[in-house]
PDB file of C-alpha atoms in Angstrom:
ATOM      1  CA  MET A   9      12.344  36.725 -23.933  1.00  0.00           C
ATOM      2  CA  ILE A  10      16.496  35.615 -24.231  1.00  0.00           C
ATOM      3  CA  ALA A  11      16.840  36.205 -20.570  1.00  0.00           C
ATOM      4  CA  ALA A  12      14.210  34.586 -18.958  1.00  0.00           C
ATOM      5  CA  ALA A  13      15.588  31.391 -21.593  1.00  0.00           C
ATOM      6  CA  ASN A  14      19.070  31.649 -20.538  1.00  0.00           C
ATOM      7  CA  GLU A  15      17.529  31.595 -16.488  1.00  0.00           C
ATOM      8  CA  PRO A  16      18.061  28.142 -15.005  1.00  0.00           C
ATOM      9  CA  GLU A  17      15.446  26.099 -14.872  1.00  0.00           C
ATOM     10  CA  PRO A  18      13.909  25.502 -11.146  1.00  0.00           C
ATOM     11  CA  LEU A  19      13.558  22.435  -9.468  1.00  0.00           C
ATOM     12  CA  PRO A  20      10.615  21.187  -9.180  1.00  0.00           C
ATOM     13  CA  VAL A  21      10.973  20.321  -5.299  1.00  0.00           C
ATOM     14  CA  GLU A  22      14.018  20.577  -3.351  1.00  0.00           C
ATOM     15  CA  ALA A  23      17.577  18.733  -4.323  1.00  0.00           C
ATOM     16  CA  GLY A  24      17.275  16.739  -1.124  1.00  0.00           C
ATOM     17  CA  VAL A  25      13.688  15.376  -1.458  1.00  0.00           C
ATOM     18  CA  TRP A  26      15.251  13.894  -5.151  1.00  0.00           C
ATOM     19  CA  VAL A  27      18.702  12.703  -3.161  1.00  0.00           C
ATOM     20  CA  VAL A  28      15.859  10.794  -1.027  1.00  0.00           C
ATOM     21  CA  VAL A  29      13.784   9.464  -3.668  1.00  0.00           C
ATOM     22  CA  LEU A  30      15.993   8.357  -6.253  1.00  0.00           C
ATOM     23  CA  GLY A  31      18.074   6.697  -3.375  1.00  0.00           C
ATOM     24  CA  GLU A  32      14.544   5.010  -1.883  1.00  0.00           C
ATOM     25  CA  LEU A  33      14.389   4.085  -5.858  1.00  0.00           C
ATOM     26  CA  CYS A  34      18.041   2.618  -6.712  1.00  0.00           C
ATOM     27  CA  VAL A  35      17.477   0.599  -3.113  1.00  0.00           C
ATOM     28  CA  PHE A  36      14.571  -1.132  -3.663  1.00  0.00           C
ATOM     29  CA  THR A  37      15.816  -1.311  -6.940  1.00  0.00           C
ATOM     30  CA  LEU A  38      18.297  -3.827  -5.886  1.00  0.00           C
ATOM     31  CA  PHE A  39      15.480  -5.444  -3.590  1.00  0.00           C
ATOM     32  CA  PHE A  40      13.850  -6.512  -7.332  1.00  0.00           C
ATOM     33  CA  ILE A  41      16.203  -7.827  -8.731  1.00  0.00           C
ATOM     34  CA  THR A  42      17.277  -9.911  -5.566  1.00  0.00           C
ATOM     35  CA  PHE A  43      14.064 -11.848  -5.342  1.00  0.00           C
ATOM     36  CA  LEU A  44      14.017 -12.120  -8.900  1.00  0.00           C
ATOM     37  CA  TYR A  45      18.142 -13.967  -8.284  1.00  0.00           C
ATOM     38  CA  TYR A  46      16.200 -15.958  -5.507  1.00  0.00           C
ATOM     39  CA  ARG A  47      13.304 -17.217  -7.875  1.00  0.00           C
ATOM     40  CA  ALA A  48      15.495 -18.118 -10.642  1.00  0.00           C
ATOM     41  CA  PHE A  49      16.582 -20.710  -8.158  1.00  0.00           C
ATOM     42  CA  SER A  50      12.935 -22.238  -7.900  1.00  0.00           C
ATOM     43  CA  PRO A  51      10.778 -21.300 -10.150  1.00  0.00           C
ATOM     44  CA  GLU A  52       7.854 -23.747  -9.811  1.00  0.00           C
ATOM     45  CA  LEU A  53       7.490 -22.563  -6.278  1.00  0.00           C
ATOM     46  CA  PHE A  54       7.507 -19.266  -6.766  1.00  0.00           C
ATOM     47  CA  GLU A  55       4.912 -19.700  -9.597  1.00  0.00           C
ATOM     48  CA  GLU A  56       2.835 -22.095  -7.456  1.00  0.00           C
ATOM     49  CA  SER A  57       2.982 -19.594  -4.300  1.00  0.00           C
ATOM     50  CA  ARG A  58       2.337 -16.504  -6.632  1.00  0.00           C
ATOM     51  CA  THR A  59      -1.043 -17.758  -7.743  1.00  0.00           C
ATOM     52  CA  LEU A  60      -2.391 -18.013  -4.428  1.00  0.00           C
ATOM     53  CA  LEU A  61      -1.913 -14.216  -4.155  1.00  0.00           C
ATOM     54  CA  SER A  62      -5.324 -12.635  -6.153  1.00  0.00           C
ATOM     55  CA  ARG A  63      -3.948 -10.684  -9.363  1.00  0.00           C
ATOM     56  CA  ASP A  64      -7.960  -8.695  -8.665  1.00  0.00           C
ATOM     57  CA  LEU A  65      -6.330  -7.116  -5.880  1.00  0.00           C
ATOM     58  CA  GLY A  66      -2.742  -6.364  -6.840  1.00  0.00           C
ATOM     59  CA  ALA A  67      -5.039  -4.295  -9.554  1.00  0.00           C
ATOM     60  CA  LEU A  68      -6.985  -2.893  -7.138  1.00  0.00           C
ATOM     61  CA  ASN A  69      -4.256  -1.246  -5.471  1.00  0.00           C
ATOM     62  CA  THR A  70      -2.760   0.021  -8.403  1.00  0.00           C
ATOM     63  CA  ILE A  71      -5.389   1.598  -9.625  1.00  0.00           C
ATOM     64  CA  ILE A  72      -5.998   3.180  -5.720  1.00  0.00           C
ATOM     65  CA  LEU A  73      -2.535   4.633  -5.656  1.00  0.00           C
ATOM     66  CA  LEU A  74      -2.426   5.783  -9.639  1.00  0.00           C
ATOM     67  CA  THR A  75      -5.599   7.546  -8.544  1.00  0.00           C
ATOM     68  CA  SER A  76      -4.540   9.404  -5.657  1.00  0.00           C
ATOM     69  CA  SER A  77      -1.091  10.319  -7.018  1.00  0.00           C
ATOM     70  CA  TRP A  78      -3.273  11.895  -9.792  1.00  0.00           C
ATOM     71  CA  CYS A  79      -5.460  13.529  -6.886  1.00  0.00           C
ATOM     72  CA  VAL A  80      -1.761  15.076  -5.687  1.00  0.00           C
ATOM     73  CA  ALA A  81      -0.037  16.043  -8.659  1.00  0.00           C
ATOM     74  CA  ALA A  82      -3.772  18.189  -9.350  1.00  0.00           C
ATOM     75  CA  ALA A  83      -3.588  19.099  -5.724  1.00  0.00           C
ATOM     76  CA  VAL A  84      -0.025  20.740  -6.237  1.00  0.00           C
ATOM     77  CA  LYS A  85      -1.278  21.979  -9.985  1.00  0.00           C
ATOM     78  CA  ALA A  86      -3.578  23.874  -8.265  1.00  0.00           C
ATOM     79  CA  LEU A  87      -1.413  25.401  -5.344  1.00  0.00           C
ATOM     80  CA  ASN A  88       0.046  26.962  -8.594  1.00  0.00           C
ATOM     81  CA  VAL A  89      -3.099  29.120  -9.656  1.00  0.00           C
ATOM     82  CA  PRO A  90      -4.085  31.879  -7.134  1.00  0.00           C
ATOM     83  CA  LYS A  91      -7.384  31.739  -7.739  1.00  0.00           C
ATOM     84  CA  GLN A  92      -7.883  27.401  -7.185  1.00  0.00           C
ATOM     85  CA  ARG A  93      -6.071  26.950  -4.611  1.00  0.00           C
ATOM     86  CA  SER A  94      -8.805  26.024  -2.475  1.00  0.00           C
ATOM     87  CA  ARG A  95      -9.522  23.171  -4.934  1.00  0.00           C
ATOM     88  CA  ALA A  96      -5.887  21.358  -3.356  1.00  0.00           C
ATOM     89  CA  LEU A  97      -7.810  20.225  -0.309  1.00  0.00           C
ATOM     90  CA  PRO A  98     -10.593  18.501  -1.620  1.00  0.00           C
ATOM     91  CA  LEU A  99      -7.703  16.769  -4.161  1.00  0.00           C
ATOM     92  CA  LEU A 100      -5.934  15.871  -1.306  1.00  0.00           C
ATOM     93  CA  LEU A 101      -8.444  14.332   1.150  1.00  0.00           C
ATOM     94  CA  GLY A 102      -9.265  12.425  -2.135  1.00  0.00           C
ATOM     95  CA  ALA A 103      -5.674  11.206  -1.829  1.00  0.00           C
ATOM     96  CA  LEU A 104      -5.060  10.695   1.481  1.00  0.00           C
ATOM     97  CA  GLY A 105      -9.275   8.825   1.202  1.00  0.00           C
ATOM     98  CA  CYS A 106      -7.026   6.738  -1.850  1.00  0.00           C
ATOM     99  CA  GLY A 107      -4.176   5.460   0.819  1.00  0.00           C
ATOM    100  CA  THR A 108      -7.549   4.535   3.313  1.00  0.00           C
ATOM    101  CA  ALA A 109      -8.629   2.580   0.386  1.00  0.00           C
ATOM    102  CA  PHE A 110      -5.031   1.031  -0.021  1.00  0.00           C
ATOM    103  CA  VAL A 111      -4.607  -0.310   3.049  1.00  0.00           C
ATOM    104  CA  ILE A 112      -7.726  -1.964   4.005  1.00  0.00           C
ATOM    105  CA  VAL A 113      -6.992  -3.643   0.684  1.00  0.00           C
ATOM    106  CA  LYS A 114      -3.409  -4.867   1.711  1.00  0.00           C
ATOM    107  CA  GLY A 115      -5.232  -5.616   5.390  1.00  0.00           C
ATOM    108  CA  PHE A 116      -7.708  -7.578   3.497  1.00  0.00           C
ATOM    109  CA  GLU A 117      -5.080  -9.442   1.667  1.00  0.00           C
ATOM    110  CA  TYR A 118      -2.585 -10.119   4.323  1.00  0.00           C
ATOM    111  CA  SER A 119      -5.826 -11.686   6.754  1.00  0.00           C
ATOM    112  CA  GLY A 120      -6.898 -13.604   3.490  1.00  0.00           C
ATOM    113  CA  ALA A 121      -3.415 -14.954   3.641  1.00  0.00           C
ATOM    114  CA  ILE A 122      -3.245 -15.514   7.397  1.00  0.00           C
ATOM    115  CA  ASN A 123      -6.532 -17.286   8.006  1.00  0.00           C
ATOM    116  CA  ALA A 124      -5.056 -19.656   4.786  1.00  0.00           C
ATOM    117  CA  GLY A 125      -1.870 -20.617   6.753  1.00  0.00           C
ATOM    118  CA  ILE A 126       0.317 -18.274   4.860  1.00  0.00           C
ATOM    119  CA  ASN A 127       2.826 -16.568   7.075  1.00  0.00           C
ATOM    120  CA  VAL A 128       6.589 -15.026   6.202  1.00  0.00           C
ATOM    121  CA  LEU A 129       7.908 -18.429   7.055  1.00  0.00           C
ATOM    122  CA  THR A 130       6.052 -20.422   5.248  1.00  0.00           C
ATOM    123  CA  ASP A 131       8.162 -20.078   1.620  1.00  0.00           C
ATOM    124  CA  GLU A 132      10.781 -18.566   0.071  1.00  0.00           C
ATOM    125  CA  PHE A 133       8.596 -16.191  -2.306  1.00  0.00           C
ATOM    126  CA  PHE A 134       5.836 -15.769   0.664  1.00  0.00           C
ATOM    127  CA  MET A 135       8.813 -14.751   2.539  1.00  0.00           C
ATOM    128  CA  PHE A 136       9.502 -11.494  -0.327  1.00  0.00           C
ATOM    129  CA  TYR A 137       5.568 -10.824  -0.858  1.00  0.00           C
ATOM    130  CA  PHE A 138       5.814  -9.671   3.025  1.00  0.00           C
ATOM    131  CA  MET A 139       8.776  -7.890   3.226  1.00  0.00           C
ATOM    132  CA  LEU A 140       8.218  -6.383  -0.254  1.00  0.00           C
ATOM    133  CA  THR A 141       4.907  -5.131   0.593  1.00  0.00           C
ATOM    134  CA  GLY A 142       5.319  -4.681   4.270  1.00  0.00           C
ATOM    135  CA  ILE A 143       8.724  -2.409   3.500  1.00  0.00           C
ATOM    136  CA  HIS A 144       5.861  -0.579   1.159  1.00  0.00           C
ATOM    137  CA  LEU A 145       3.564  -0.149   3.350  1.00  0.00           C
ATOM    138  CA  LEU A 146       5.436   1.482   6.105  1.00  0.00           C
ATOM    139  CA  HIS A 147       6.689   3.922   3.885  1.00  0.00           C
ATOM    140  CA  LEU A 148       2.925   5.021   3.010  1.00  0.00           C
ATOM    141  CA  LEU A 149       1.900   4.832   6.343  1.00  0.00           C
ATOM    142  CA  VAL A 150       5.096   7.580   6.147  1.00  0.00           C
ATOM    143  CA  GLY A 151       3.689   9.107   3.094  1.00  0.00           C
ATOM    144  CA  MET A 152      -0.357   9.560   4.224  1.00  0.00           C
ATOM    145  CA  GLY A 153       1.369  11.210   7.839  1.00  0.00           C
ATOM    146  CA  LEU A 154       3.427  13.903   5.326  1.00  0.00           C
ATOM    147  CA  LEU A 155      -0.045  14.051   3.500  1.00  0.00           C
ATOM    148  CA  THR A 156      -2.501  14.700   6.793  1.00  0.00           C
ATOM    149  CA  ALA A 157       0.245  17.316   7.054  1.00  0.00           C
ATOM    150  CA  THR A 158       0.231  18.744   3.693  1.00  0.00           C
ATOM    151  CA  THR A 159      -3.903  18.743   4.478  1.00  0.00           C
ATOM    152  CA  LEU A 160      -3.757  20.894   7.628  1.00  0.00           C
ATOM    153  CA  HIS A 161      -1.073  23.664   6.813  1.00  0.00           C
ATOM    154  CA  LEU A 162      -3.452  24.231   3.613  1.00  0.00           C
ATOM    155  CA  ARG A 163      -6.620  24.290   5.589  1.00  0.00           C
ATOM    156  CA  SER A 164      -4.967  26.630   7.678  1.00  0.00           C
ATOM    157  CA  VAL A 165      -3.152  28.936   4.945  1.00  0.00           C
ATOM    158  CA  ILE A 166      -6.400  28.714   2.986  1.00  0.00           C
ATOM    159  CA  ALA A 167      -8.451  30.155   6.261  1.00  0.00           C
ATOM    160  CA  THR A 168      -5.769  32.608   6.865  1.00  0.00           C
ATOM    161  CA  ASN A 169      -4.687  33.736   3.187  1.00  0.00           C
ATOM    162  CA  GLY A 170      -1.266  32.625   4.135  1.00  0.00           C
ATOM    163  CA  VAL A 171       1.574  31.254   2.659  1.00  0.00           C
ATOM    164  CA  VAL A 172       2.053  28.119   1.470  1.00  0.00           C
ATOM    165  CA  SER A 173       4.881  26.421   2.578  1.00  0.00           C
ATOM    166  CA  GLU A 174       6.286  25.199  -0.568  1.00  0.00           C
ATOM    167  CA  PRO A 175       9.244  22.424   0.887  1.00  0.00           C
ATOM    168  CA  LEU A 176       6.572  20.530   2.629  1.00  0.00           C
ATOM    169  CA  VAL A 177       4.262  20.417  -0.248  1.00  0.00           C
ATOM    170  CA  GLY A 178       6.910  19.200  -2.728  1.00  0.00           C
ATOM    171  CA  PHE A 179       8.201  16.764  -0.625  1.00  0.00           C
ATOM    172  CA  ALA A 180       4.717  15.002   0.622  1.00  0.00           C
ATOM    173  CA  SER A 181       4.058  15.154  -3.290  1.00  0.00           C
ATOM    174  CA  CYS A 182       7.325  13.872  -4.367  1.00  0.00           C
ATOM    175  CA  PHE A 183       7.562  10.899  -1.217  1.00  0.00           C
ATOM    176  CA  TRP A 184       3.720   9.730  -2.257  1.00  0.00           C
ATOM    177  CA  HIS A 185       4.375   9.401  -6.311  1.00  0.00           C
ATOM    178  CA  MET A 186       7.217   7.647  -5.479  1.00  0.00           C
ATOM    179  CA  LEU A 187       5.166   5.296  -3.695  1.00  0.00           C
ATOM    180  CA  ASP A 188       2.541   4.861  -6.558  1.00  0.00           C
ATOM    181  CA  LEU A 189       5.941   4.125  -8.352  1.00  0.00           C
ATOM    182  CA  LEU A 190       7.617   1.828  -6.699  1.00  0.00           C
ATOM    183  CA  TRP A 191       4.359  -0.070  -6.072  1.00  0.00           C
ATOM    184  CA  ILE A 192       3.697   0.032 -10.131  1.00  0.00           C
ATOM    185  CA  ILE A 193       6.707  -2.233 -10.444  1.00  0.00           C
ATOM    186  CA  LEU A 194       5.885  -4.445  -7.467  1.00  0.00           C
ATOM    187  CA  PHE A 195       2.877  -5.080  -8.910  1.00  0.00           C
ATOM    188  CA  PRO A 196       3.876  -7.275 -11.909  1.00  0.00           C
ATOM    189  CA  LEU A 197       6.691  -8.498 -10.347  1.00  0.00           C
ATOM    190  CA  LEU A 198       4.858 -10.490  -7.347  1.00  0.00           C
ATOM    191  CA  TYR A 199       1.264 -10.506  -8.844  1.00  0.00           C
ATOM    192  CA  LEU A 200       1.297 -11.519 -12.434  1.00  0.00           C
ATOM    193  CA  LEU A 201       5.453 -13.108 -14.106  1.00  0.00           C
ATOM    194  CA  ARG A 202       5.183 -16.329 -14.870  1.00  0.00           C
TER     195      ARG A 202
ATOM    196  CA  MET B  17     -10.815  16.469 -21.100  1.00  0.00           C
ATOM    197  CA  THR B  18      -7.068  17.704 -22.400  1.00  0.00           C
ATOM    198  CA  ASN B  19      -5.866  17.783 -18.900  1.00  0.00           C
ATOM    199  CA  PRO B  20      -2.462  16.311 -18.978  1.00  0.00           C
ATOM    200  CA  LEU B  21      -3.014  14.512 -15.389  1.00  0.00           C
ATOM    201  CA  PHE B  22      -6.355  13.462 -16.491  1.00  0.00           C
ATOM    202  CA  ILE B  23      -4.350  11.718 -19.600  1.00  0.00           C
ATOM    203  CA  THR B  24      -1.597  10.556 -18.391  1.00  0.00           C
ATOM    204  CA  TRP B  25      -3.957   8.451 -15.355  1.00  0.00           C
ATOM    205  CA  MET B  26      -6.035   7.147 -18.130  1.00  0.00           C
ATOM    206  CA  VAL B  27      -2.942   5.704 -19.396  1.00  0.00           C
ATOM    207  CA  LEU B  28      -1.577   4.429 -16.510  1.00  0.00           C
ATOM    208  CA  THR B  29      -4.967   3.129 -15.829  1.00  0.00           C
ATOM    209  CA  LEU B  30      -5.526   1.493 -19.113  1.00  0.00           C
ATOM    210  CA  ALA B  31      -1.792  -0.045 -18.954  1.00  0.00           C
ATOM    211  CA  THR B  32      -3.030  -1.081 -15.645  1.00  0.00           C
ATOM    212  CA  ILE B  33      -5.900  -3.472 -17.080  1.00  0.00           C
ATOM    213  CA  LEU B  34      -4.269  -4.067 -19.618  1.00  0.00           C
ATOM    214  CA  SER B  35      -1.248  -5.901 -17.644  1.00  0.00           C
ATOM    215  CA  TRP B  36      -3.676  -7.850 -15.421  1.00  0.00           C
ATOM    216  CA  SER B  37      -6.186  -9.055 -17.942  1.00  0.00           C
ATOM    217  CA  LEU B  38      -2.502 -10.618 -19.851  1.00  0.00           C
ATOM    218  CA  ASP B  39      -2.722 -13.786 -17.788  1.00  0.00           C
ATOM    219  CA  VAL B  40      -2.232 -16.065 -20.969  1.00  0.00           C
ATOM    220  CA  PRO B  41      -0.853 -19.676 -20.956  1.00  0.00           C
ATOM    221  CA  VAL B  42       2.083 -19.177 -23.978  1.00  0.00           C
ATOM    222  CA  ASP B  43       5.868 -18.790 -23.686  1.00  0.00           C
ATOM    223  CA  GLY B  44       5.679 -16.555 -20.255  1.00  0.00           C
ATOM    224  CA  ALA B  45       9.073 -15.004 -20.592  1.00  0.00           C
ATOM    225  CA  TRP B  46       8.328 -12.963 -23.224  1.00  0.00           C
ATOM    226  CA  VAL B  47       4.996 -12.440 -21.755  1.00  0.00           C
ATOM    227  CA  GLY B  48       6.681 -11.125 -18.490  1.00  0.00           C
ATOM    228  CA  THR B  49       9.159  -9.160 -20.129  1.00  0.00           C
ATOM    229  CA  ALA B  50       6.562  -7.047 -22.218  1.00  0.00           C
ATOM    230  CA  LEU B  51       4.718  -6.608 -18.392  1.00  0.00           C
ATOM    231  CA  LEU B  52       7.832  -5.556 -17.109  1.00  0.00           C
ATOM    232  CA  LEU B  53       8.380  -3.156 -19.925  1.00  0.00           C
ATOM    233  CA  VAL B  54       4.598  -1.593 -19.583  1.00  0.00           C
ATOM    234  CA  ALA B  55       5.734  -1.615 -15.862  1.00  0.00           C
ATOM    235  CA  PHE B  56       8.610   0.466 -16.310  1.00  0.00           C
ATOM    236  CA  PHE B  57       6.939   3.107 -18.906  1.00  0.00           C
ATOM    237  CA  LYS B  58       4.510   3.249 -16.464  1.00  0.00           C
ATOM    238  CA  ALA B  59       7.605   4.492 -13.603  1.00  0.00           C
ATOM    239  CA  ARG B  60       9.192   7.044 -16.443  1.00  0.00           C
ATOM    240  CA  LEU B  61       4.872   8.857 -16.957  1.00  0.00           C
ATOM    241  CA  VAL B  62       4.512   8.961 -13.114  1.00  0.00           C
ATOM    242  CA  LEU B  63       8.288  10.716 -13.059  1.00  0.00           C
ATOM    243  CA  MET B  64       8.150  12.802 -15.914  1.00  0.00           C
ATOM    244  CA  ILE B  65       5.090  13.876 -15.460  1.00  0.00           C
ATOM    245  CA  PHE B  66       3.346  13.498 -12.530  1.00  0.00           C
ATOM    246  CA  MET B  67       6.816  14.446 -10.307  1.00  0.00           C
ATOM    247  CA  GLU B  68       7.416  17.090 -13.275  1.00  0.00           C
ATOM    248  CA  VAL B  69      10.774  16.337 -14.270  1.00  0.00           C
ATOM    249  CA  ARG B  70      10.182  16.630 -17.424  1.00  0.00           C
ATOM    250  CA  GLY B  71      10.580  20.429 -17.684  1.00  0.00           C
ATOM    251  CA  ALA B  72      13.351  20.158 -15.078  1.00  0.00           C
ATOM    252  CA  PRO B  73      16.609  20.662 -15.023  1.00  0.00           C
ATOM    253  CA  THR B  74      18.958  18.548 -17.574  1.00  0.00           C
ATOM    254  CA  ALA B  75      20.954  17.019 -14.551  1.00  0.00           C
ATOM    255  CA  LEU B  76      17.528  15.699 -12.875  1.00  0.00           C
ATOM    256  CA  ARG B  77      16.676  14.917 -16.246  1.00  0.00           C
ATOM    257  CA  TRP B  78      19.020  12.524 -16.513  1.00  0.00           C
ATOM    258  CA  CYS B  79      19.527  10.823 -13.261  1.00  0.00           C
ATOM    259  CA  CYS B  80      15.052  10.442 -13.562  1.00  0.00           C
ATOM    260  CA  GLU B  81      15.898   8.794 -17.307  1.00  0.00           C
ATOM    261  CA  ALA B  82      19.154   6.753 -15.771  1.00  0.00           C
ATOM    262  CA  TRP B  83      17.498   5.526 -13.317  1.00  0.00           C
ATOM    263  CA  VAL B  84      13.938   3.885 -15.766  1.00  0.00           C
ATOM    264  CA  ILE B  85      16.895   2.819 -18.363  1.00  0.00           C
ATOM    265  CA  THR B  86      19.583   1.074 -15.612  1.00  0.00           C
ATOM    266  CA  ALA B  87      16.763  -0.490 -13.584  1.00  0.00           C
ATOM    267  CA  CYS B  88      14.618  -1.482 -16.241  1.00  0.00           C
ATOM    268  CA  THR B  89      17.676  -3.126 -17.758  1.00  0.00           C
ATOM    269  CA  ALA B  90      18.955  -4.718 -14.722  1.00  0.00           C
ATOM    270  CA  VAL B  91      15.634  -6.426 -13.323  1.00  0.00           C
ATOM    271  CA  ILE B  92      14.731  -7.565 -16.859  1.00  0.00           C
ATOM    272  CA  THR B  93      18.226  -8.947 -16.933  1.00  0.00           C
ATOM    273  CA  ALA B  94      17.657 -10.564 -13.824  1.00  0.00           C
ATOM    274  CA  TYR B  95      13.985 -11.899 -15.268  1.00  0.00           C
ATOM    275  CA  TRP B  96      16.273 -13.522 -17.668  1.00  0.00           C
ATOM    276  CA  PHE B  97      19.502 -14.338 -16.815  1.00  0.00           C
ATOM    277  CA  ALA B  98      19.376 -15.007 -13.320  1.00  0.00           C
ATOM    278  CA  PRO B  99      21.553 -18.651 -12.972  1.00  0.00           C
ATOM    279  CA  ILE B 100      18.992 -22.000 -12.880  1.00  0.00           C
ATOM    280  CA  SER B 101      19.949 -24.342 -10.038  1.00  0.00           C
TER     281      SER B 101
END
């Protein structure tokens, strides 16, 4: 017991993944601060534009991403228990379903804005809105690609009783949680702050 | 339902609903600060529970805690003290 207690704790995923994740978090933090800085110069304009966004759709997308993150965390947990490995597959498919739902809601939101004559050049608020949510959406599509690769890998691993690729699962899960985390901050910043 | 992941998801969802429902026309800066604090609390929960940082080596845990504290302080400071034209 003492020897085990003295052993270094393993990293949840590889160190390189954390460099990417923490790097992304720092870059997005700078985006958030830049948004708030410009907001302070024209608070009335930012407030007026903010009210044109649907806080309901913003909240819906937050809950969708939280649910997807839970699915991924539960899938990783299931993979660590040999008897529960097969549970990981439907959970990952659930996460992918949530990712697709997020993209659909975002598309609905973008099309509504564009149909109302709002675009990236409308004003500073919408320049930030389209830039921040657009960059997040691009990351989300990459995350969905990683989750798809992980799902396909797990399907073949479960069918052949093979070995799970921990780097792939670790990177995909960590990256996905990071997307959820960033949206958690973006939601109040863009949709709720008066 | 005592699964820690499920409880975390419940807390995160309830916090989201609370933030969404907080649309009161009072002093916006204080409400905004509360919304940002709730958001960073949620972000920390995702890091610690979903990303399993809670049981990770100390160095990683401190890096993540440092990000939460620094980002939260910087964002709230920018929200309150950015120059007004």
